[in-house]
mmCIF file of C-alpha atoms in Angstrom:
data_model
loop_
_atom_site.group_PDB
_atom_site.id
_atom_site.type_symbol
_atom_site.label_atom_id
_atom_site.label_comp_id
_atom_site.label_asym_id
_atom_site.label_seq_id
_atom_site.Cartn_x
_atom_site.Cartn_y
_atom_site.Cartn_z
ATOM 1 C CA MET E 1 24.214 5.721 -28.243
ATOM 2 C CA GLY E 2 27.158 4.899 -25.962
ATOM 3 C CA GLN E 3 24.979 3.568 -23.105
ATOM 4 C CA LEU E 4 23.264 1.321 -25.654
ATOM 5 C CA ALA E 5 26.475 -0.273 -26.758
ATOM 6 C CA ASP E 6 27.719 -0.871 -23.238
ATOM 7 C CA LYS E 7 24.396 -2.643 -22.424
ATOM 8 C CA VAL E 8 24.814 -4.803 -25.370
ATOM 9 C CA ILE E 9 28.405 -5.493 -24.760
ATOM 10 C CA SER E 10 27.845 -6.614 -21.199
ATOM 11 C CA THR E 11 25.054 -9.015 -22.230
ATOM 12 C CA GLN E 12 27.336 -10.455 -24.728
ATOM 13 C CA LYS E 13 29.557 -11.692 -22.050
ATOM 14 C CA ASN E 14 26.632 -13.422 -20.349
ATOM 15 C CA LYS E 15 25.037 -15.084 -23.240
ATOM 16 C CA ALA E 16 26.502 -17.096 -26.089
ATOM 17 C CA LEU E 17 25.887 -14.342 -28.645
ATOM 18 C CA TYR E 18 26.428 -15.070 -32.379
ATOM 19 C CA TYR E 19 26.772 -12.017 -34.644
ATOM 20 C CA ASP E 20 28.704 -10.585 -37.605
ATOM 21 C CA THR E 21 32.372 -11.481 -36.830
ATOM 22 C CA ARG E 22 33.458 -7.997 -37.783
ATOM 23 C CA GLN E 23 31.014 -6.464 -35.196
ATOM 24 C CA LYS E 24 30.385 -3.770 -37.615
ATOM 25 C CA TYR E 25 26.666 -3.691 -37.711
ATOM 26 C CA GLY E 26 25.659 -4.586 -34.088
ATOM 27 C CA ALA E 27 24.246 -7.572 -32.319
ATOM 28 C CA ILE E 28 21.045 -9.451 -31.870
ATOM 29 C CA TYR E 29 20.118 -11.748 -28.895
ATOM 30 C CA LEU E 30 17.177 -13.437 -27.078
ATOM 31 C CA ASP E 31 16.134 -12.974 -23.422
ATOM 32 C CA PHE E 32 13.932 -15.780 -22.168
ATOM 33 C CA SER E 33 11.406 -15.705 -19.306
ATOM 34 C CA ASN E 34 12.584 -19.224 -18.134
ATOM 35 C CA SER E 35 15.605 -21.431 -18.485
ATOM 36 C CA SER E 36 13.569 -24.559 -19.289
ATOM 37 C CA TYR E 37 10.046 -25.556 -20.290
ATOM 38 C CA LEU E 38 7.611 -28.427 -20.058
ATOM 39 C CA PRO E 39 5.486 -29.701 -23.017
ATOM 40 C CA ASN E 40 2.333 -27.607 -23.466
ATOM 41 C CA ASN E 41 4.128 -24.600 -21.809
ATOM 42 C CA LYS E 42 4.028 -21.124 -23.220
ATOM 43 C CA VAL E 43 7.486 -19.853 -24.182
ATOM 44 C CA THR E 44 8.021 -16.077 -23.634
ATOM 45 C CA ALA E 45 11.016 -14.238 -24.826
ATOM 46 C CA THR E 46 12.155 -10.923 -26.246
ATOM 47 C CA ILE E 47 14.319 -10.359 -29.172
ATOM 48 C CA HIS E 48 16.875 -7.457 -28.689
ATOM 49 C CA ALA E 49 18.655 -5.958 -31.753
ATOM 50 C CA TYR E 50 21.237 -3.296 -31.560
ATOM 51 C CA ILE E 51 22.089 -1.828 -34.871
ATOM 52 C CA LYS E 52 25.188 0.433 -35.000
ATOM 53 C CA GLU E 53 24.944 1.502 -38.644
ATOM 54 C CA PRO E 54 22.529 1.014 -41.473
ATOM 55 C CA PHE E 55 22.105 -2.808 -42.114
ATOM 56 C CA VAL E 56 20.797 -4.209 -45.334
ATOM 57 C CA GLY E 57 18.159 -6.639 -44.152
ATOM 58 C CA LYS E 58 14.738 -7.376 -45.435
ATOM 59 C CA LYS E 59 12.953 -9.199 -42.524
ATOM 60 C CA LEU E 60 13.610 -10.140 -38.926
ATOM 61 C CA ARG E 61 12.700 -13.782 -38.687
ATOM 62 C CA ILE E 62 12.481 -16.366 -35.968
ATOM 63 C CA ARG E 63 13.036 -20.141 -36.510
ATOM 64 C CA ILE E 64 12.009 -22.657 -33.923
ATOM 65 C CA PHE E 65 12.993 -26.225 -34.473
ATOM 66 C CA GLY E 66 13.362 -29.602 -32.754
ATOM 67 C CA LYS E 67 15.093 -32.629 -33.942
ATOM 68 C CA GLN E 68 15.831 -36.167 -32.816
ATOM 69 C CA LYS E 69 18.977 -38.055 -33.926
ATOM 70 C CA TYR E 70 20.053 -41.511 -32.809
ATOM 71 C CA LYS E 71 22.521 -44.214 -33.807
ATOM 72 C CA PHE E 72 22.970 -47.667 -32.370
ATOM 73 C CA ASN E 73 25.423 -50.415 -33.288
ATOM 74 C CA THR E 74 24.315 -53.956 -32.381
ATOM 75 C CA PRO E 75 26.223 -57.191 -32.845
ATOM 76 C CA GLU E 76 25.022 -59.259 -35.843
ATOM 77 C CA PRO E 77 24.087 -62.913 -35.054
ATOM 78 C CA GLU E 78 26.883 -65.122 -36.319
ATOM 79 C CA ALA E 79 25.981 -67.422 -39.227
ATOM 80 C CA LYS E 80 26.608 -71.136 -38.611
ATOM 81 C CA GLU E 81 29.451 -71.386 -41.192
ATOM 82 C CA ARG E 82 31.185 -68.529 -39.475
ATOM 83 C CA GLN E 83 30.917 -70.200 -36.149
ATOM 84 C CA THR E 84 32.881 -73.272 -37.352
ATOM 85 C CA SER E 85 35.526 -71.179 -38.990
ATOM 86 C CA PRO E 86 38.587 -70.453 -36.928
ATOM 87 C CA THR E 87 38.704 -66.955 -38.425
ATOM 88 C CA SER E 88 35.162 -66.020 -37.334
ATOM 89 C CA SER E 89 34.739 -62.663 -35.655
ATOM 90 C CA ASN E 90 32.240 -61.094 -33.397
ATOM 91 C CA SER E 91 33.020 -57.544 -34.675
ATOM 92 C CA LEU E 92 30.335 -57.506 -37.355
ATOM 93 C CA THR E 93 27.585 -54.851 -36.351
ATOM 94 C CA SER E 94 24.285 -53.718 -37.609
ATOM 95 C CA LYS E 95 23.843 -49.860 -37.589
ATOM 96 C CA SER E 96 20.636 -48.175 -36.959
ATOM 97 C CA GLU E 97 20.638 -44.398 -37.768
ATOM 98 C CA GLU E 98 17.711 -42.005 -37.907
ATOM 99 C CA ILE E 99 17.045 -38.312 -37.914
ATOM 100 C CA LYS E 100 13.416 -37.125 -37.203
ATOM 101 C CA ILE E 101 12.284 -33.504 -37.405
ATOM 102 C CA ILE E 102 9.876 -32.951 -34.424
ATOM 103 C CA PHE E 103 8.904 -29.432 -35.847
ATOM 104 C CA ASP E 104 10.432 -26.630 -37.823
ATOM 105 C CA LYS E 105 8.587 -23.201 -37.932
ATOM 106 C CA VAL E 106 9.621 -19.964 -39.280
ATOM 107 C CA ALA E 107 7.772 -16.590 -38.552
ATOM 108 C CA THR E 108 8.454 -12.981 -39.648
ATOM 109 C CA ILE E 109 8.573 -10.686 -36.732
ATOM 110 C CA PHE E 110 9.476 -7.399 -38.689
ATOM 111 C CA THR E 111 9.771 -6.243 -42.243
ATOM 112 C CA ALA E 112 11.940 -3.260 -43.066
ATOM 113 C CA PRO E 113 10.215 -0.826 -45.411
ATOM 114 C CA GLN E 114 13.259 -0.067 -47.657
ATOM 115 C CA ASN E 115 15.265 -3.311 -46.969
ATOM 116 C CA THR E 116 17.446 -1.319 -44.496
ATOM 117 C CA ILE E 117 17.359 -1.592 -40.755
ATOM 118 C CA GLU E 118 18.302 1.899 -39.510
ATOM 119 C CA PRO E 119 20.588 2.356 -36.477
ATOM 120 C CA GLY E 120 18.951 1.923 -33.022
ATOM 121 C CA TYR E 121 17.886 -0.393 -30.274
ATOM 122 C CA TYR E 122 14.826 -2.615 -31.098
ATOM 123 C CA THR E 123 12.852 -5.030 -28.923
ATOM 124 C CA TYR E 124 10.433 -7.477 -30.038
ATOM 125 C CA PRO E 125 8.539 -9.510 -27.442
ATOM 126 C CA PHE E 126 6.944 -12.939 -28.669
ATOM 127 C CA TYR E 127 5.601 -16.117 -27.361
ATOM 128 C CA PHE E 128 4.464 -19.599 -28.669
ATOM 129 C CA LYS E 129 3.130 -22.604 -27.050
ATOM 130 C CA LEU E 130 5.067 -25.975 -27.164
ATOM 131 C CA PRO E 131 3.102 -28.914 -28.399
ATOM 132 C CA ALA E 132 1.728 -31.243 -25.705
ATOM 133 C CA GLU E 133 3.462 -34.243 -27.228
ATOM 134 C CA VAL E 134 7.106 -33.028 -27.562
ATOM 135 C CA PRO E 135 9.716 -35.328 -26.078
ATOM 136 C CA PRO E 136 12.094 -33.878 -23.322
ATOM 137 C CA THR E 137 15.660 -32.675 -24.329
ATOM 138 C CA LEU E 138 18.063 -35.639 -24.354
ATOM 139 C CA ASP E 139 21.896 -36.032 -24.941
ATOM 140 C CA TRP E 140 23.044 -39.570 -24.358
ATOM 141 C CA THR E 141 26.292 -41.137 -25.565
ATOM 142 C CA ASP E 142 27.787 -44.598 -25.008
ATOM 143 C CA GLY E 143 30.751 -45.292 -27.253
ATOM 144 C CA SER E 144 29.640 -44.754 -30.752
ATOM 145 C CA ASN E 145 25.957 -45.135 -29.902
ATOM 146 C CA TYR E 146 23.956 -41.965 -29.246
ATOM 147 C CA ALA E 147 20.414 -40.565 -28.851
ATOM 148 C CA LYS E 148 19.824 -36.826 -28.932
ATOM 149 C CA THR E 149 16.639 -34.799 -28.788
ATOM 150 C CA TYR E 150 17.199 -31.030 -29.045
ATOM 151 C CA TYR E 151 15.460 -27.655 -29.734
ATOM 152 C CA LYS E 152 16.715 -24.433 -30.874
ATOM 153 C CA ILE E 153 15.466 -21.017 -31.554
ATOM 154 C CA ALA E 154 17.278 -18.830 -34.008
ATOM 155 C CA VAL E 155 16.582 -15.165 -34.769
ATOM 156 C CA TYR E 156 18.153 -13.488 -37.819
ATOM 157 C CA PHE E 157 17.761 -10.664 -40.377
ATOM 158 C CA GLU E 158 17.102 -12.056 -43.739
ATOM 159 C CA ASN E 159 19.009 -10.324 -46.539
ATOM 160 C CA PRO E 160 16.853 -9.014 -49.368
ATOM 161 C CA ASP E 161 18.860 -10.482 -52.076
ATOM 162 C CA GLY E 162 19.394 -13.918 -50.522
ATOM 163 C CA ASP E 163 23.148 -13.691 -50.738
ATOM 164 C CA LYS E 164 24.682 -16.149 -48.413
ATOM 165 C CA ASN E 165 27.946 -14.170 -48.329
ATOM 166 C CA SER E 166 26.343 -10.942 -47.062
ATOM 167 C CA PRO E 167 26.927 -9.809 -43.490
ATOM 168 C CA LYS E 168 24.644 -11.558 -41.083
ATOM 169 C CA LEU E 169 23.139 -10.705 -37.723
ATOM 170 C CA TYR E 170 21.799 -13.888 -36.040
ATOM 171 C CA TYR E 171 21.486 -15.620 -32.681
ATOM 172 C CA LYS E 172 20.882 -19.304 -32.018
ATOM 173 C CA TYR E 173 19.954 -20.520 -28.506
ATOM 174 C CA PRO E 174 19.043 -23.988 -27.149
ATOM 175 C CA LEU E 175 15.563 -24.401 -25.754
ATOM 176 C CA VAL E 176 15.508 -26.930 -22.906
ATOM 177 C CA VAL E 177 12.275 -29.116 -22.645
ATOM 178 C CA LYS E 178 11.887 -31.266 -19.560
ATOM 179 C CA THR E 179 9.544 -33.974 -18.780
ATOM 180 C CA ALA E 180 6.674 -33.567 -16.256
ATOM 181 C CA LEU E 181 6.581 -36.142 -13.562
ATOM 182 C CA LYS E 182 3.182 -37.647 -12.844
ATOM 183 C CA LEU E 183 2.976 -38.867 -9.245
ATOM 184 C CA ASP E 184 0.210 -41.202 -8.171
ATOM 185 C CA THR E 185 -0.859 -39.719 -4.764
ATOM 186 C CA LYS E 186 -3.845 -42.051 -4.463
ATOM 187 C CA LYS E 187 -3.792 -44.335 -1.487
ATOM 188 C CA LYS E 188 -3.840 -47.915 -2.425
ATOM 189 C CA ASP E 189 -5.844 -50.397 -0.234
#
């Protein structure tokens, strides 16, 4: 068991690992085959779970989601009466804010027979295909204006009683989606 713990601890330093703050039960993390993906790519990864002592958990689940958020402030056109007023101001703005869910999928990877995950080291390889139409990851800010497109993968043990105050083992990781460049290599006359 000691070598198992050393392996997980060294991995924790290299990855942004989220786990039970008391570190009583162990750790869970993801290992990806690539650092970024293109639309329509197959995403391949492995879930690693190290359980130090019996952990009350019903299912190991994975959640894959993508979201777009943006906000733009644009100056409002001035009304004629305000243009003639000495107290008119150009500070009025119109705000446009939107949040759009690109996708949000949850799948069960493992179900514990007695709602308890026994101590040990578990690995669960998985894959999924990104949709062909997904927009690339984006993080743009200009003052109070912003546009963001992001994707995340979360793995977690679901508690059998649904108690939000129960100890949790979970891991969230950003999924980077890049855009494919299409080059026109045809010679033009």
